[in-house]
Tab-separated table of C-alpha atoms and ligand atoms in Angstrom:
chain	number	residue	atom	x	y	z
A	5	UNK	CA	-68.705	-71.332	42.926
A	6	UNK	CA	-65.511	-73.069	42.616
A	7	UNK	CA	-63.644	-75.814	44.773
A	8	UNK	CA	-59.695	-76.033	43.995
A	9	UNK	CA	-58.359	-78.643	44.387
A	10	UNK	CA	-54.199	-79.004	44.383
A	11	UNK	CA	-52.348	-82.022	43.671
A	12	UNK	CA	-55.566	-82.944	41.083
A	13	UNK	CA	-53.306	-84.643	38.713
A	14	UNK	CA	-52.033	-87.354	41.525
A	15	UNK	CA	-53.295	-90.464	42.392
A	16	UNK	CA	-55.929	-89.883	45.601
A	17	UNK	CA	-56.348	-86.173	43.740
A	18	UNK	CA	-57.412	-87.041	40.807
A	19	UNK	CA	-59.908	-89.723	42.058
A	20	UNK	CA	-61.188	-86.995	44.190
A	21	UNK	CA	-61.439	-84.743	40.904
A	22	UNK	CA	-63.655	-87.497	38.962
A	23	UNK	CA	-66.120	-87.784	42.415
A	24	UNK	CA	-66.409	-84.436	42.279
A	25	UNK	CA	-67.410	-84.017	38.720
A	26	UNK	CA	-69.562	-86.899	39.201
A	27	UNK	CA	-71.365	-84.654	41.626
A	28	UNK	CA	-71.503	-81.645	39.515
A	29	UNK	CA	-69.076	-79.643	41.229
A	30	UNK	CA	-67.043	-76.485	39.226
A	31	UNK	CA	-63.772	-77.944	39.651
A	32	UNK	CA	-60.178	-75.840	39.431
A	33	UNK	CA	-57.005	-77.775	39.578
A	34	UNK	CA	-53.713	-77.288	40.275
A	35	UNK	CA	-50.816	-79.470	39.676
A	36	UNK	CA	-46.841	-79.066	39.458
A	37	UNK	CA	-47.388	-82.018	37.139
A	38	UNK	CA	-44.141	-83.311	38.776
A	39	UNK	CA	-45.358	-86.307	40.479
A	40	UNK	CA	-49.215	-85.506	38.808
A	41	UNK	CA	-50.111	-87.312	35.493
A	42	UNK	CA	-52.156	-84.561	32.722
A	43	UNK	CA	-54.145	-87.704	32.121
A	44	UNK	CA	-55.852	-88.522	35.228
A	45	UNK	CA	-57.447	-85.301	35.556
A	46	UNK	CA	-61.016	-86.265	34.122
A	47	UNK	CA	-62.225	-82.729	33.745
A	48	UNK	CA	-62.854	-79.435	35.338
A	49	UNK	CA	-60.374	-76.481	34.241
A	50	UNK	CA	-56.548	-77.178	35.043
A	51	UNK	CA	-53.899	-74.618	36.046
A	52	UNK	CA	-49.959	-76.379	35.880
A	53	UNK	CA	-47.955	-74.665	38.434
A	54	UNK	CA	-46.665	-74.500	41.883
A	55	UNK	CA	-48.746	-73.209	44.971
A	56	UNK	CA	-45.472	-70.794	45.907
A	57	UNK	CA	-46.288	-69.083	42.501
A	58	UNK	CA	-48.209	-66.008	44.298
A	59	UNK	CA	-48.593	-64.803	40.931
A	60	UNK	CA	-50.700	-67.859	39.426
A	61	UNK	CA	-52.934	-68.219	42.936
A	62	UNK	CA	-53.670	-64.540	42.468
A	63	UNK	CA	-54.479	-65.231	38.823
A	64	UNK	CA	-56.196	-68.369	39.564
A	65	UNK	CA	-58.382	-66.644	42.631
A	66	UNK	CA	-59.117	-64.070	39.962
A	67	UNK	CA	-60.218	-65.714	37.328
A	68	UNK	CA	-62.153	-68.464	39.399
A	69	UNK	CA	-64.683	-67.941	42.039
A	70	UNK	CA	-63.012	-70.340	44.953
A	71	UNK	CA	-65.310	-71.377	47.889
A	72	UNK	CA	-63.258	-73.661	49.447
A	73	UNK	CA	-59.840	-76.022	48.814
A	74	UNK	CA	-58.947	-79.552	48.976
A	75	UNK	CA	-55.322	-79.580	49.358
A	76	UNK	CA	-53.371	-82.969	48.454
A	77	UNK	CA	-50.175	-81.321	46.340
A	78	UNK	CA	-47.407	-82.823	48.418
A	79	UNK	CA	-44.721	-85.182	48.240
A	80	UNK	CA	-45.318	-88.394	50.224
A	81	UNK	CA	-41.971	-90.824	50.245
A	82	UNK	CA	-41.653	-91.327	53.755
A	83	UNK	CA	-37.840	-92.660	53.157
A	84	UNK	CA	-37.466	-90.173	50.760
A	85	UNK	CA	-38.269	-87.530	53.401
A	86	UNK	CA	-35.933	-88.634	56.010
A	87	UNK	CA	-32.765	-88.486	53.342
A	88	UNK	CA	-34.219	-84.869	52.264
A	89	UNK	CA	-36.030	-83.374	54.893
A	90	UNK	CA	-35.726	-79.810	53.563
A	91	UNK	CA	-37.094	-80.686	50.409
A	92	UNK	CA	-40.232	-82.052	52.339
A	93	UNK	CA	-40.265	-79.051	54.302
A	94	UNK	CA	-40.061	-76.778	51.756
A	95	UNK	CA	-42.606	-78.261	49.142
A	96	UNK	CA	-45.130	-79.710	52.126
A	97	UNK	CA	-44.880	-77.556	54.760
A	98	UNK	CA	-44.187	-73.999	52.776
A	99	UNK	CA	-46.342	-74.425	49.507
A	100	UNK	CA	-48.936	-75.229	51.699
A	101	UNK	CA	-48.284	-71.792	54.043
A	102	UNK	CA	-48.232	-69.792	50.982
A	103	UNK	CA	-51.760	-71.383	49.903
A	104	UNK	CA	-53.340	-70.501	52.780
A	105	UNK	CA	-51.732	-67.266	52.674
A	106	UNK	CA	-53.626	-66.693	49.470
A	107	UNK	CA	-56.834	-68.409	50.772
A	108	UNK	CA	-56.732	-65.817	53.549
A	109	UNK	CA	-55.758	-62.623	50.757
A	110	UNK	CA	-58.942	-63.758	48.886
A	111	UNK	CA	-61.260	-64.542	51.480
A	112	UNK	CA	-61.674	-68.490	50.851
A	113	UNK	CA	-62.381	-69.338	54.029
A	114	UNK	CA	-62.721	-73.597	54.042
A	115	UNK	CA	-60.016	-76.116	53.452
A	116	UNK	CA	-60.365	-80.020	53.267
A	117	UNK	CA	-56.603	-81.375	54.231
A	118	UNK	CA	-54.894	-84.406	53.056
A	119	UNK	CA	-52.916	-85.635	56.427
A	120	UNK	CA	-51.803	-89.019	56.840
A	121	UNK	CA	-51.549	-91.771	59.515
A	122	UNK	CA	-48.063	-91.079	59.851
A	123	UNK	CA	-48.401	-88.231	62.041
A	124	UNK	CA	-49.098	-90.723	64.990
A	125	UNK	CA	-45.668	-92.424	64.855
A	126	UNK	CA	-45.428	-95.780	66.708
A	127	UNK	CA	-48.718	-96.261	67.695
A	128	UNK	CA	-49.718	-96.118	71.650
A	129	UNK	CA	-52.510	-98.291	71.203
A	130	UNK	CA	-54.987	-100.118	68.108
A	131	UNK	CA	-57.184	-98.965	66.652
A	132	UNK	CA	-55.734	-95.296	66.853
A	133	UNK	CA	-58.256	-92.905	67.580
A	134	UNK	CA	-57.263	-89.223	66.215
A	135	UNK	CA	-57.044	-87.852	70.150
A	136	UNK	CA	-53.857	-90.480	70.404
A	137	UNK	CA	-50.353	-88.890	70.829
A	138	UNK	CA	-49.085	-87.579	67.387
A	139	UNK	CA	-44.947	-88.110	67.403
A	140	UNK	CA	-43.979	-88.409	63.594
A	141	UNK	CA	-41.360	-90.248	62.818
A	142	UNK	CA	-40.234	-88.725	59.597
A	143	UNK	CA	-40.096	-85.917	57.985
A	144	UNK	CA	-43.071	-86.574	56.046
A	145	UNK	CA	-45.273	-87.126	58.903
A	146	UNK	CA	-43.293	-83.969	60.727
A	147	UNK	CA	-44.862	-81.886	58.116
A	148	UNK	CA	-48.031	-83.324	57.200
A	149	UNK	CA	-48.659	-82.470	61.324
A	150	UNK	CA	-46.733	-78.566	60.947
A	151	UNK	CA	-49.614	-78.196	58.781
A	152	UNK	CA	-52.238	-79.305	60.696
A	153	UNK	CA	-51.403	-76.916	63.659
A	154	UNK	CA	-50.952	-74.321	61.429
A	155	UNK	CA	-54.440	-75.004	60.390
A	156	UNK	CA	-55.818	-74.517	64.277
A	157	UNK	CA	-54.501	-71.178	64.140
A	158	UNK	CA	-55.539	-69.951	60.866
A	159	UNK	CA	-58.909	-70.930	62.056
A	160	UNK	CA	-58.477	-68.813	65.363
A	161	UNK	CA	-56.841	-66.074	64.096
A	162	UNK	CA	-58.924	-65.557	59.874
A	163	UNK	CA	-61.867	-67.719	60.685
A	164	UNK	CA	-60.353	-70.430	57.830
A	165	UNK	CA	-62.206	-73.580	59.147
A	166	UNK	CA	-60.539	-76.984	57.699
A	167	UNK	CA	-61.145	-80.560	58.105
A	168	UNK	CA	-58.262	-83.238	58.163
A	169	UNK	CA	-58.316	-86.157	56.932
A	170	UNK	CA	-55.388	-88.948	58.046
A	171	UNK	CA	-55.439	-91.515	55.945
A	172	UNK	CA	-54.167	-95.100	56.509
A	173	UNK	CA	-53.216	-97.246	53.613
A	174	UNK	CA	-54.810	-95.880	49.886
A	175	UNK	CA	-55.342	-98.193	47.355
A	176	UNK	CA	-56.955	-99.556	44.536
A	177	UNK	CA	-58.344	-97.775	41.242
A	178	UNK	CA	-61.248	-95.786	40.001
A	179	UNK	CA	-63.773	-98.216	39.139
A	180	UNK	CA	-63.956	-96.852	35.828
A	181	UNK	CA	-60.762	-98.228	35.099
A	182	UNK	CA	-60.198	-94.759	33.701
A	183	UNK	CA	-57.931	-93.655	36.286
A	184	UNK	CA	-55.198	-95.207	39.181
A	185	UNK	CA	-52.046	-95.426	40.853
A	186	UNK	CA	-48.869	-94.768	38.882
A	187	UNK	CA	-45.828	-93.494	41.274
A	188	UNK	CA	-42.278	-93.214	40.113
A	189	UNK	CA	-40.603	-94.960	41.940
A	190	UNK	CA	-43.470	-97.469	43.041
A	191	UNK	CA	-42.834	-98.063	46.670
A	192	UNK	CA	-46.399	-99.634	47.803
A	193	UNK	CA	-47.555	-102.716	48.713
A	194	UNK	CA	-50.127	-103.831	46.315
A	195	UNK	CA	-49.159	-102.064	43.183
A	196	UNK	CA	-45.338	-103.531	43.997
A	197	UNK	CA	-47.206	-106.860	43.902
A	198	UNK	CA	-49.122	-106.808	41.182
A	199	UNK	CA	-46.422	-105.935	38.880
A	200	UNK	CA	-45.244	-109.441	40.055
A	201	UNK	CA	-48.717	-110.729	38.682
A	202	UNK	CA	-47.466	-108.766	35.138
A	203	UNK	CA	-44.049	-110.029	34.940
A	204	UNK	CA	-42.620	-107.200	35.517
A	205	UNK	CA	-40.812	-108.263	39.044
A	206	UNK	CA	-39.663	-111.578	39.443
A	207	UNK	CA	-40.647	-111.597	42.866
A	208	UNK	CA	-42.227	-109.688	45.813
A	209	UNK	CA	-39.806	-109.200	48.914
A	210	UNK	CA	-41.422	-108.776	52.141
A	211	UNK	CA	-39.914	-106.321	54.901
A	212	UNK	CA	-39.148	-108.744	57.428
A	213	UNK	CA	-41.390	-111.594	58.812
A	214	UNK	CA	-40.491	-111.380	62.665
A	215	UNK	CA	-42.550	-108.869	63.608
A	216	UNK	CA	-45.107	-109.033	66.669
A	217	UNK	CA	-47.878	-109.993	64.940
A	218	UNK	CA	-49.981	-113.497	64.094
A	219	UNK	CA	-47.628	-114.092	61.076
A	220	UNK	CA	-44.774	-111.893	61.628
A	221	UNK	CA	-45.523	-109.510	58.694
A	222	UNK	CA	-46.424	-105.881	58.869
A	223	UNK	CA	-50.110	-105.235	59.537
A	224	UNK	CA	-51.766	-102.055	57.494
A	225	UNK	CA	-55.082	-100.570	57.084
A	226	UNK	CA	-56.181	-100.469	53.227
A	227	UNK	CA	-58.424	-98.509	52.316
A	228	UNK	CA	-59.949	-97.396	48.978
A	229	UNK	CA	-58.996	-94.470	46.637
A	230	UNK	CA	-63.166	-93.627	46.265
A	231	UNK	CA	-64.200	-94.152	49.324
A	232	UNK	CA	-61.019	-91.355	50.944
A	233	UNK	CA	-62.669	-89.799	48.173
A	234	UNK	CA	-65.672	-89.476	49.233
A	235	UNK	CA	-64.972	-88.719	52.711
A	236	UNK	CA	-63.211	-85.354	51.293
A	237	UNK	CA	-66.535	-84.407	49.605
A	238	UNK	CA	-68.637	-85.175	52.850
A	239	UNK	CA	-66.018	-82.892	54.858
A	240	UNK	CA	-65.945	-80.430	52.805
A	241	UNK	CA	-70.022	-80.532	52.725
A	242	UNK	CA	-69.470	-80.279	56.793
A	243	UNK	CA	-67.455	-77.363	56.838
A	244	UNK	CA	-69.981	-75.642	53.962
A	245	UNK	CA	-72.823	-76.387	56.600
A	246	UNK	CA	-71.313	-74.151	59.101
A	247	UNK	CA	-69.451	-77.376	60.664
A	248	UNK	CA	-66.346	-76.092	62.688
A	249	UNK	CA	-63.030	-77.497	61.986
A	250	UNK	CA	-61.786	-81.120	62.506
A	251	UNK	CA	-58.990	-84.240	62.329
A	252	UNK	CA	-60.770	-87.785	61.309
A	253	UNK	CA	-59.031	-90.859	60.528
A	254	UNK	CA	-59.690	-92.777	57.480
A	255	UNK	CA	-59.611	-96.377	57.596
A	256	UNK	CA	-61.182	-99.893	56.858
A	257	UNK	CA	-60.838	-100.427	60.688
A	258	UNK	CA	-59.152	-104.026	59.615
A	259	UNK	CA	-56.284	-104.961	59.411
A	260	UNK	CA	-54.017	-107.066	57.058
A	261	UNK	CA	-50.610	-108.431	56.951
A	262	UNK	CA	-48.491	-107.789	53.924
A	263	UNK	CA	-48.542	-112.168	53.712
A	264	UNK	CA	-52.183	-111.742	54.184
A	265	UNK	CA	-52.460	-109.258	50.935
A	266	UNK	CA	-49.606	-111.226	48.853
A	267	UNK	CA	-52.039	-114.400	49.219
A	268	UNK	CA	-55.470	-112.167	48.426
A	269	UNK	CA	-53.120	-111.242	45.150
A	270	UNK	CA	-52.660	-114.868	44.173
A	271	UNK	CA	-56.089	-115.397	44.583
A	272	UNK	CA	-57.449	-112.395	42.830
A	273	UNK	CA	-54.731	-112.801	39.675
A	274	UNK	CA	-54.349	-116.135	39.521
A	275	UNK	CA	-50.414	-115.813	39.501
A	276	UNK	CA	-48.309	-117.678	41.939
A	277	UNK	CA	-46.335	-114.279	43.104
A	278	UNK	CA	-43.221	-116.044	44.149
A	279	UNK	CA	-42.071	-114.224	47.573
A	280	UNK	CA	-38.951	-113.783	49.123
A	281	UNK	CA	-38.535	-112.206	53.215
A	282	UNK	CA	-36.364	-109.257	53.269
A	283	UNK	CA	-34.906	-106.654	55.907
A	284	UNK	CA	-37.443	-105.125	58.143
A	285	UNK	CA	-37.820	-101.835	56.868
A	286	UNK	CA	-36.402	-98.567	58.324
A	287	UNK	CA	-39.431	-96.657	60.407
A	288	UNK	CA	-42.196	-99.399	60.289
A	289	UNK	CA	-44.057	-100.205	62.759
A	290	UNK	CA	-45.764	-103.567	63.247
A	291	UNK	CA	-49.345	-102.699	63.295
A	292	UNK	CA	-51.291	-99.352	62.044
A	293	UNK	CA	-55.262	-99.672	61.932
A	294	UNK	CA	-56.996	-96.609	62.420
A	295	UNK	CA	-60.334	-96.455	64.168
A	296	UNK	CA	-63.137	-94.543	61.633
A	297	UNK	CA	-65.685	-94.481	64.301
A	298	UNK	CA	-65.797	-90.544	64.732
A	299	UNK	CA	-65.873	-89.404	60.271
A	300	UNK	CA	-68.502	-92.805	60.552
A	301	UNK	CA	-70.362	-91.226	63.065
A	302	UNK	CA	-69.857	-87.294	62.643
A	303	UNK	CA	-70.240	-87.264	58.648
A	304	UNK	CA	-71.883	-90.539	58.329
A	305	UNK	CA	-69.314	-91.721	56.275
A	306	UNK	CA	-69.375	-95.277	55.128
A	307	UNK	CA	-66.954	-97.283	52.928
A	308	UNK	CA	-68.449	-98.921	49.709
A	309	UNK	CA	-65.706	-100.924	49.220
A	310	UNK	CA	-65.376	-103.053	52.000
A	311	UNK	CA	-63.615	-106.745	50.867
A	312	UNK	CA	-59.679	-106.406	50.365
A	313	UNK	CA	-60.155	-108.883	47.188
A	314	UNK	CA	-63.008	-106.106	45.929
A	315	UNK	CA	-60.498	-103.520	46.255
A	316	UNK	CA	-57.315	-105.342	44.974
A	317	UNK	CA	-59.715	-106.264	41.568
A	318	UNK	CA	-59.930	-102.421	41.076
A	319	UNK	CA	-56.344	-101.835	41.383
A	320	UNK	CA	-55.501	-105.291	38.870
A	321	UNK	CA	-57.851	-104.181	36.542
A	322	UNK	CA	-55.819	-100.732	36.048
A	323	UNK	CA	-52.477	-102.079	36.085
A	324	UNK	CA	-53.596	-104.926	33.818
A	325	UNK	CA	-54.963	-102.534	31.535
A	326	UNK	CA	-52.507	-99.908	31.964
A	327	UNK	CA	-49.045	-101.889	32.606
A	328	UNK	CA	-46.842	-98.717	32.101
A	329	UNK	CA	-48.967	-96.665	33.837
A	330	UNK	CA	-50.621	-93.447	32.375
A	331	UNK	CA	-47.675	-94.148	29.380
A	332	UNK	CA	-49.656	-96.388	27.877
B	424	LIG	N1	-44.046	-103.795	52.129
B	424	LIG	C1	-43.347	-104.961	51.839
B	424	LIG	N2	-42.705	-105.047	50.629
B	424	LIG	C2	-42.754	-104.055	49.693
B	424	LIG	C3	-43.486	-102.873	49.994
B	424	LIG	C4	-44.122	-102.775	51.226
B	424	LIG	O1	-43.264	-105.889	52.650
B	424	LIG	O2	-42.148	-104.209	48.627
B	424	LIG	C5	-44.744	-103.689	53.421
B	424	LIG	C6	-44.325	-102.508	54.271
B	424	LIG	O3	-43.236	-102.871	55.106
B	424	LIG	C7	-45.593	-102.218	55.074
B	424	LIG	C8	-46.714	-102.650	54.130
B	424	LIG	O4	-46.103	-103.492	53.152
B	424	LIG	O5	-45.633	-103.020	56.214
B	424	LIG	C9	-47.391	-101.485	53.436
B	424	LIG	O6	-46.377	-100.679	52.877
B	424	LIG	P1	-46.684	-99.459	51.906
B	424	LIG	O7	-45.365	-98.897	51.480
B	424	LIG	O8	-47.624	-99.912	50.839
B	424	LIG	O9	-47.492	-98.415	52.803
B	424	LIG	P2	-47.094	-97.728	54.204
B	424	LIG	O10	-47.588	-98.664	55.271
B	424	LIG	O11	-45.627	-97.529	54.236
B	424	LIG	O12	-47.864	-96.459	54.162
């Protein structure tokens, strides 16, 4: 028996991939390939193609016997969503309608989701707990959430049980150094500022310093690539238990201001990482840390990599090896 898993070829997909081969799992992948790198997918048997394609699910269902899904194949620019919301809507919201359409045709009846933090919006209160008031703020998150309801009824009306996972901030790389992040465009934190460390950005500008918060910077949740990861393996483990279906956060629990993870950079590199304060930017707010107490608790889920320096050495030690990315 099978697990597919979509979006295998991206960055927290493909780290998922190599856990679950690690494990023994038979693992089917699908990938558009358009944001998805060939290379990162470490094994298992791999299907190019887009989830609308009813004619490559059916093929896929048919030639693979699938228990359950982990579904990560979206697009995930927040700003980027809020300049072309229909193209969010479409690939997000609709590929992943016509997937569960097909789940539902061919009787897979358990899906592991890949939500995100930003269906919460501004905050209400920290840490956010994953009963707090969900009011996206983009696009992005707008869909990511359509999803997630769309889930509750699938489950009430087929049976199809899923688990959601919101994650806060992902980061750092497979510990292998086989596999990590590579975006185009790059647009987060710590890979932005460790191409400083490589020489390949003269300096690191920081979205505005006059925030609400001890130093003024941003304050973000960063949490590993393995252990979200993992936490997809134990839900999906949940659901195959006869678990019913759920939303848990993903997060360290900590938080960490963008200053705080420019410095931990220096430190880790050894590069002064000359900085420069920018604009706030559009949408942020000043402080996102999740609370993990419930997937802790629940799934007995426990983060391995716990130091931000232990996690920004797994991420410098793929871009150092790998300065172009999966080009190399
Ligand atoms: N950030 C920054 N400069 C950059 C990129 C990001 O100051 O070049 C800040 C951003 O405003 C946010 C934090 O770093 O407060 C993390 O941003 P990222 O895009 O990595 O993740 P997000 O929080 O948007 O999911």
């Amino acid at each position: 028996m099978a697990i597919l898993v979509t979006g295998g070829a991206g960055y927290i997909g493909s780290h998922t991939v190599a856990e679950l081969l690690d494990k023994g799992e038979e693992v089917v992948i699908i990938d558009s390939l358009i944001k998805g790198h060939r290379e990162s997918i470490l094994g298992g048997r791999f299907y190019e193609g887009d989830l609308r394609d009813g004619e490559l699910m059916d093929k896929i269902f048919k030639e693979n016997d699938i228990e359950s899904v982990i579904h990560f194949a979206a697009y995930s620019l927040v700003g980027e969503s809020v300049q072309e919301p229909l193209k969010y809507y479409n690939n997000n919201l609709m590929s992943s309608i016509s997937l569960l359409n097909k789940m539902k045709e061919h009787g897979t009846k358990k899906i592991v989701f890949s939500s995100t933090a930003a269906v919460y919006g501004e905050p209400e209160s920290i840490p956010i707990l994953e009963s707090d008031r969900t009011v996206p703020k983009n696009p992005y998150g707008e869909t990511k959430l359509a999803f997630e309801k769309a889930l509750k009824w699938a489950d009430e009306a087929y049976g199809i049980k899923y688990a959601s996972l919101r994650y806060f901030n992902a980061c750092g790389a497979h510990v292998s150094g086989k596999i990590g992040e590579d975006h185009m465009p790059e647009t987060h934190l710590i890979p932005l500022v460790l191409q400083v460390a490589l020489g390949q950005r003269e300096h690191i500008t920081i979205y505005g310093d006059d925030y609400a918060t001890d130093d003024g910077t941003c304050v973000r949740d960063y949490i590993h690539v393995t252990d979200l990861a993992d936490a997809h393996i134990l839900a999906l483990n949940k659901l195959n238990a006869g678990g019913h279906s759920n939303i848990y956060n993903l997060g360290s629990g900590e938080g960490f201001s963008v200053k705080e993870i420019v410095e931990k950079v220096r430190e880790v590199t050894g590069h002064k990482i000359p900085q420069v304060i920018g604009e706030r930017r559009a949408g942020d707010p000043a402080v996102l840390i999740a609370s993990s107490e419930k997937i802790k608790q629940e799934l007995n889920w426990q983060p391995k990599y716990e130091s931000i320096s232990k996690i920004i050495e797994t991420a410098w030690n793929w871009h150092k090896n790998h300065p172009k990315g999966y080009k190399l």
